[in-house]
Amino acid sequence: MTVARFWRKIPQRYNLIGTKCETCKRHFFPPRTFCPDCRREGKIVDHKFAGKGTVVTYTIIQTAPDQFASHGPYVLAIIKLDEGPQMTSQVVCDPSEAKIGMRVRSIFRRIATDGESGIIHYGTKFAPE
Amino acid sequence: MRDVAVIGIGCTRFGEKWSESFRDMFVEAGALALEDAQLSGEKIDAMYVGNMSAGRFIEQEHIGALIADYAGMATRHIPATRVEAACASGGLAFRQAVIAVASGMEDIVVAAGVEKMTDVEPGASTDALTGAADREWEGFVGATFPGLYAMIAQDYMHKYGMTREQLAQVAVKNHYNGARNPIAQFQQEITLNTVLKSTMVAEPLRLFDCSPITDGAAAVIVAPLDRAREFTDTPIKVLATAQASDSIALHDRRDISTLDATVAAGQRAFKMAKLSHKDINMVEVHDCFSIAEICAIEDLGFCKKGTAGKFTADGETALGGKIPVNTSGGLKACGHPVGATGIKQVNEIVQQLRGTAGKRQIDGATIGMTHNVGGTGATVAVHILGRV
Amino acid sequence: MVGIITYGVYIPRYRIKVEEIARVWGANAADITGGLGVFEKSVPDLDEDAATIAVEAARNALLRRHVDPKEIGAVYVGSESHPYAVKPTACTVGEAIGATPNMTAADYEFACKAGTAAIQTCMGLVKSKMIPYGVAIGSDVSQGAPGDALEYTAAAGGAAYVIGNDDPIATIHHTCSFTTDTPDFWRREGQDYPRHGGRFTGDPGYFKHVKGASNLLLEQTKKTPKDFTYAVFHQPNAKFPQKAAKDLGFTAEQIKPGLVVPRLGNTYSGASPVGLAATLDIAKPGDTIFVCSFGSGAGSDAFDIEVTDAIAGDKFRRDAAPGVEQQLKNPIYLDYARYAQHKGKLVMQS
């Protein structure tokens, strides 16, 4: 991922900054600048998510992509944040601990690096509460 | 709007084709289709080619022009367009060709699909395929394609209780069919054990639940139905073409283990053709992973949600079953050269309807359906074809 | 009065036992644990580094007490294992706690005392009213060369301190330092692992500077060791702080809560900050804490700290974030091979 593309979404990646539509109270993560329900009637504002949620589904990735190859099997999950939206993230736990319905909270970790000399991509993962 | 028919088909062998380049494969498939339609190249009015990622695989863009050029058409200056929707690129290319003819804009149109995946290392190939998902919010955080479908499988199994063995039967059936398809990448039958003992890729999906990396090309030629018999004794009518989209990321879907775009496209196709499920004799569905076939046959309406596992294990989707699914061997056994799959599916149905499907022929087939998916369900193309 | 507004700690969950490292090198584990007083050390996860540890420590601090991030005027992170040689860890931390953009930041390096140097800097900025709050962090994923003595103790962890004037949970009455140019332990630019002068690191290194700064503080504050409830000394192993305490006139009881190295190892820039945090975790209003860090190169920073009523008040909730003891519990033990993978000692082909 290029420098600019990573940097542009740092508030989302580090701090789960999304948006909320004041008209219908629906929350969006990643942020949307246009409410799909209210459309032009919607009033979008920034919203910092609390980082708490529930695992909706998950898998244990055994064959990792090149940039994650040294990590061994890891848990990838779709997490429903308490405010409503769902997001995809790794869950840091023993793979045998992963369960549909488990409660998780956000943590700050390295996601990947751009090789040995490129930048480090920090971001959010989750851990059991 | 005119009726459209398929007048010619061609397909290369699918597999790891070290000696053949991207251009070689297209030319081969195109030549076979022209031969099949007894058509000379000068009669082609336009081309649509489905290709997901020549840019990442062979550092080549501008595929429409490239294909027309290497098919010998450069000096004829025909419109040549590349169509991309990840793994649904072929299905969409077919739809675009059908629309061009149906609208009266063009007469004889080639719809092709090509993908050359083995010129890069497997890691690069896997990464290129991740572009079919949401790169920013799925790929970047560690999601792989098998990982996303594995999460669909976990959700499905959690809700409906399908067993691991039932899921594995999808691959067993498709290999059985593939062994009877001369162009299939894998020609060997497998057992349930083969699937269940293969390497775990992303829980619960194992190696044999996943379609392979494949090179290949396929082409079909469409024409107005009322001109079809100039070219073929067995024109196959396009009874319906439908396409639907949905959120790119799996986490934004309404229901993780239902592909709403399949439901929408399927319903539109049946409506357009004025047909129902009992009229369909066989269907080519998008089994990029075994779970994808399970969801597809339910989301297209061939059986109730949650029952496809038992439906498959009971043999209802086998060659002799109630609704044969993936007589070609599906993506799993036939192989999945991404952009070519949607066209290969049309190819297979046309062969079935013409009665030329050899050892995998479904007797008395008159109407068939194809279902082609992009990503985890963000694009779906469904077509219904029938004997005239 | 300038002091600690809130504090937080982060210790990774993984550990390796001294006996496992000894097994690999054919050394006698009992001799090593006997000589160093260390039994196991913390190991970072594959996706943790000094920056992620610093962020978690800072976030833990902010969970315990509300501080408006926009009022944080400075972030300083001290480490020997900053992820970048050029590009400050402090910027990442500032972003991750919502303090950017109206703040100053920089990274510090002073071997194991970079964290306390950061505290001193924040004190100056706060005391002079240049900023309302400053965040000082000591965080490390320290490296010890394979087979070297330091491999037994080089650990991972960090602590963050929010320094301010307004109702601190502990007042920092005074700080002073003792610094010389002493090559007891160093790492050249581009080298993977540090080197050290063996026994030279003792008297001319650790003890000279710890005693130098400690005596200077006692002299300047006109206090004696008996005036303090607790004491925290830099802890590269258990023996050095125990000897320093004894030589200066502090008791084993005074240093006990802050002496976490036997179960944690030496978290380098995190060592004294984590030791202080462990002490604050059990401190009561009125307790006084003597702190003296040490960083090779060399120098020591000493602090005279007094816990206030605010630590028991309703603005500060210690239980809102896990303390040192809680994070030392339920470790996940690794064998040497997994440990080497976690510490980047196994180089993968790119």
Short mmCIF file of C-alpha atoms in Angstrom, two decimals, chain C residues 81-273:
data_model
loop_
_atom_site.label_atom_id
_atom_site.label_comp_id
_atom_site.label_asym_id
_atom_site.label_seq_id
_atom_site.Cartn_x
_atom_site.Cartn_y
_atom_site.Cartn_z
CA SER C 81 14.13 0.14 19.91
CA HIS C 82 12.23 2.88 18.14
CA PRO C 83 10.70 1.23 15.06
CA TYR C 84 12.19 3.91 12.82
CA ALA C 85 15.68 5.35 13.03
CA VAL C 86 14.14 8.46 11.48
CA LYS C 87 10.42 9.16 12.03
CA PRO C 88 9.36 9.65 15.64
CA THR C 89 7.42 7.12 17.64
CA ALA C 90 6.01 10.15 19.44
CA CYS C 91 4.07 11.21 16.32
CA THR C 92 2.37 7.83 16.08
CA VAL C 93 1.51 7.96 19.77
CA GLY C 94 0.23 11.54 19.45
CA GLU C 95 -2.03 10.52 16.59
CA ALA C 96 -3.25 7.38 18.35
CA ILE C 97 -4.31 9.31 21.46
CA GLY C 98 -5.92 12.18 19.54
CA ALA C 99 -3.43 14.82 20.67
CA THR C 100 -2.34 15.92 17.19
CA PRO C 101 -1.82 18.43 15.59
CA ASN C 102 -1.29 21.22 18.16
CA MET C 103 1.57 19.66 20.10
CA THR C 104 5.31 19.26 20.08
CA ALA C 105 6.92 15.85 19.93
CA ALA C 106 10.26 14.13 19.73
CA ASP C 107 11.82 10.78 20.40
CA TYR C 108 14.46 10.27 23.07
CA GLU C 109 17.31 7.80 23.30
CA PHE C 110 19.33 7.44 26.46
CA ALA C 111 19.53 3.70 26.88
CA CYS C 112 17.33 2.68 29.81
CA LYS C 113 16.67 6.19 31.07
CA ALA C 114 15.09 7.71 27.99
CA GLY C 115 11.65 7.45 29.61
CA THR C 116 12.61 9.36 32.74
CA ALA C 117 14.38 11.99 30.62
CA ALA C 118 11.01 12.45 28.88
CA ILE C 119 9.35 12.95 32.27
CA GLN C 120 11.86 15.67 33.15
CA THR C 121 11.25 17.48 29.85
CA CYS C 122 7.48 17.39 30.36
CA MET C 123 7.94 18.71 33.89
CA GLY C 124 9.84 21.70 32.53
CA LEU C 125 7.24 22.50 29.87
CA VAL C 126 4.39 22.11 32.34
CA LYS C 127 6.02 23.93 35.23
CA SER C 128 6.85 26.88 33.01
CA LYS C 129 3.21 26.88 31.89
CA MET C 130 4.17 26.43 28.28
CA ILE C 131 1.76 23.48 28.05
CA PRO C 132 -1.09 22.20 30.26
CA TYR C 133 -0.22 18.48 29.90
CA GLY C 134 2.70 16.48 28.54
CA VAL C 135 2.95 12.74 27.95
CA ALA C 136 6.25 11.01 28.75
CA ILE C 137 6.69 7.38 27.76
CA GLY C 138 9.44 4.80 28.19
CA SER C 139 8.84 1.81 25.90
CA ASP C 140 11.10 -0.90 24.52
CA VAL C 141 11.28 -4.28 22.81
CA SER C 142 14.89 -4.59 23.85
CA GLN C 143 17.33 -6.73 21.95
CA GLY C 144 19.96 -9.00 23.42
CA ALA C 145 22.39 -10.72 21.09
CA PRO C 146 21.89 -14.50 20.82
CA GLY C 147 24.07 -16.22 23.42
CA ASP C 148 24.96 -12.98 25.18
CA ALA C 149 24.29 -12.43 28.88
CA LEU C 150 21.80 -9.71 28.03
CA GLU C 151 19.61 -12.18 26.19
CA TYR C 152 18.38 -13.49 29.53
CA THR C 153 16.97 -10.16 30.61
CA ALA C 154 16.21 -7.97 27.56
CA ALA C 155 12.43 -7.69 27.75
CA ALA C 156 9.45 -5.79 26.28
CA GLY C 157 7.14 -3.32 27.95
CA GLY C 158 6.44 0.33 28.66
CA ALA C 159 4.78 2.93 30.86
CA ALA C 160 3.27 6.31 30.11
CA TYR C 161 3.01 9.33 32.40
CA VAL C 162 0.76 12.32 31.87
CA ILE C 163 2.46 15.27 33.55
CA GLY C 164 0.46 18.32 34.55
CA ASN C 165 -0.07 21.05 37.14
CA ASP C 166 -3.69 20.46 37.88
CA ASP C 167 -4.60 18.14 40.78
CA PRO C 168 -1.91 15.48 40.24
CA ILE C 169 -2.21 12.04 41.85
CA ALA C 170 1.46 12.38 42.79
CA THR C 171 3.50 15.55 43.04
CA ILE C 172 7.04 15.51 41.73
CA HIS C 173 8.71 17.76 44.27
CA HIS C 174 12.17 17.65 42.77
CA THR C 175 14.28 16.02 40.09
CA CYS C 176 17.99 16.06 39.38
CA SER C 177 20.45 14.10 37.27
CA PHE C 178 24.01 12.85 37.15
CA THR C 179 25.46 12.43 33.67
CA THR C 180 28.92 11.59 32.27
CA ASP C 181 30.35 10.24 29.04
CA THR C 182 30.83 6.59 30.00
CA PRO C 183 30.95 3.80 27.36
CA ASP C 184 29.51 0.98 29.49
CA PHE C 185 26.90 -0.27 26.98
CA TRP C 186 26.26 0.94 23.43
CA ARG C 187 24.91 0.07 19.99
CA ARG C 188 26.44 1.53 16.83
CA GLU C 189 24.14 2.82 14.08
CA GLY C 190 23.08 -0.06 11.80
CA GLN C 191 24.04 -2.81 14.25
CA ASP C 192 21.35 -5.27 15.30
CA TYR C 193 22.47 -5.85 18.88
CA PRO C 194 24.11 -3.78 21.62
CA ARG C 195 27.50 -4.49 23.12
CA HIS C 196 28.69 -3.85 26.63
CA GLY C 197 31.79 -3.69 28.76
CA GLY C 198 31.03 -6.74 30.90
CA ARG C 199 31.86 -6.02 34.52
CA PHE C 200 32.65 -2.42 33.57
CA THR C 201 28.90 -1.83 33.44
CA GLY C 202 28.75 -2.20 37.24
CA ASP C 203 30.77 0.25 39.28
CA PRO C 204 31.81 2.79 36.64
CA GLY C 205 28.37 2.48 35.02
CA TYR C 206 25.30 1.70 37.04
CA PHE C 207 26.48 2.27 40.57
CA LYS C 208 28.45 5.46 39.99
CA HIS C 209 25.52 7.17 38.33
CA VAL C 210 22.72 5.80 40.47
CA LYS C 211 24.60 6.77 43.60
CA GLY C 212 25.61 10.07 42.06
CA ALA C 213 22.04 11.12 41.22
CA SER C 214 20.54 9.61 44.37
CA ASN C 215 22.96 11.36 46.69
CA LEU C 216 22.49 14.61 44.78
CA LEU C 217 18.71 14.36 45.23
CA LEU C 218 18.97 13.56 48.93
CA GLU C 219 21.35 16.48 49.34
CA GLN C 220 19.19 18.94 47.39
CA THR C 221 15.96 17.90 49.12
CA LYS C 222 17.63 17.54 52.50
CA LYS C 223 15.93 14.15 52.90
CA THR C 224 17.21 10.73 53.95
CA PRO C 225 16.21 7.26 52.73
CA LYS C 226 14.09 6.81 55.84
CA ASP C 227 11.87 9.69 54.68
CA PHE C 228 10.57 7.64 51.80
CA THR C 229 7.87 5.00 51.86
CA TYR C 230 9.11 3.35 48.70
CA ALA C 231 12.07 3.42 46.35
CA VAL C 232 12.43 2.42 42.71
CA PHE C 233 15.84 1.89 41.15
CA HIS C 234 16.62 0.96 37.58
CA GLN C 235 16.45 -2.82 37.39
CA PRO C 236 18.61 -4.47 34.69
CA ASN C 237 18.52 -7.50 37.00
CA ALA C 238 17.45 -7.97 40.62
CA LYS C 239 20.95 -7.73 42.12
CA PHE C 240 21.95 -4.22 41.02
CA PRO C 241 18.92 -2.39 42.50
CA GLN C 242 19.13 -4.48 45.66
CA LYS C 243 22.79 -3.52 46.12
CA ALA C 244 22.21 0.13 45.22
CA ALA C 245 19.35 0.33 47.70
CA LYS C 246 21.43 -1.25 50.44
CA ASP C 247 24.47 0.91 49.75
CA LEU C 248 22.37 4.08 49.82
CA GLY C 249 20.52 3.09 52.97
CA PHE C 250 17.15 1.94 51.60
CA THR C 251 15.57 -1.31 52.83
CA ALA C 252 14.44 -4.40 50.92
CA GLU C 253 10.86 -3.59 51.98
CA GLN C 254 11.00 -0.13 50.38
CA ILE C 255 12.04 -1.43 46.97
CA LYS C 256 9.82 -4.53 46.98
CA PRO C 257 6.67 -3.29 45.16
CA GLY C 258 8.72 -1.65 42.41
CA LEU C 259 11.06 -4.60 41.86
CA VAL C 260 9.33 -6.41 39.02
CA VAL C 261 12.43 -7.52 37.08
CA PRO C 262 12.43 -11.12 38.39
CA ARG C 263 9.17 -11.81 36.56
CA LEU C 264 9.37 -9.27 33.77
CA GLY C 265 13.01 -8.84 32.80
CA ASN C 266 14.57 -5.50 31.95
CA THR C 267 12.25 -3.41 29.78
CA TYR C 268 15.09 -0.89 29.21
CA SER C 269 13.44 2.50 28.72
CA GLY C 270 10.39 1.03 30.35
CA ALA C 271 12.22 -0.32 33.40
CA SER C 272 12.09 2.56 35.88
CA PRO C 273 8.74 3.84 34.58
#
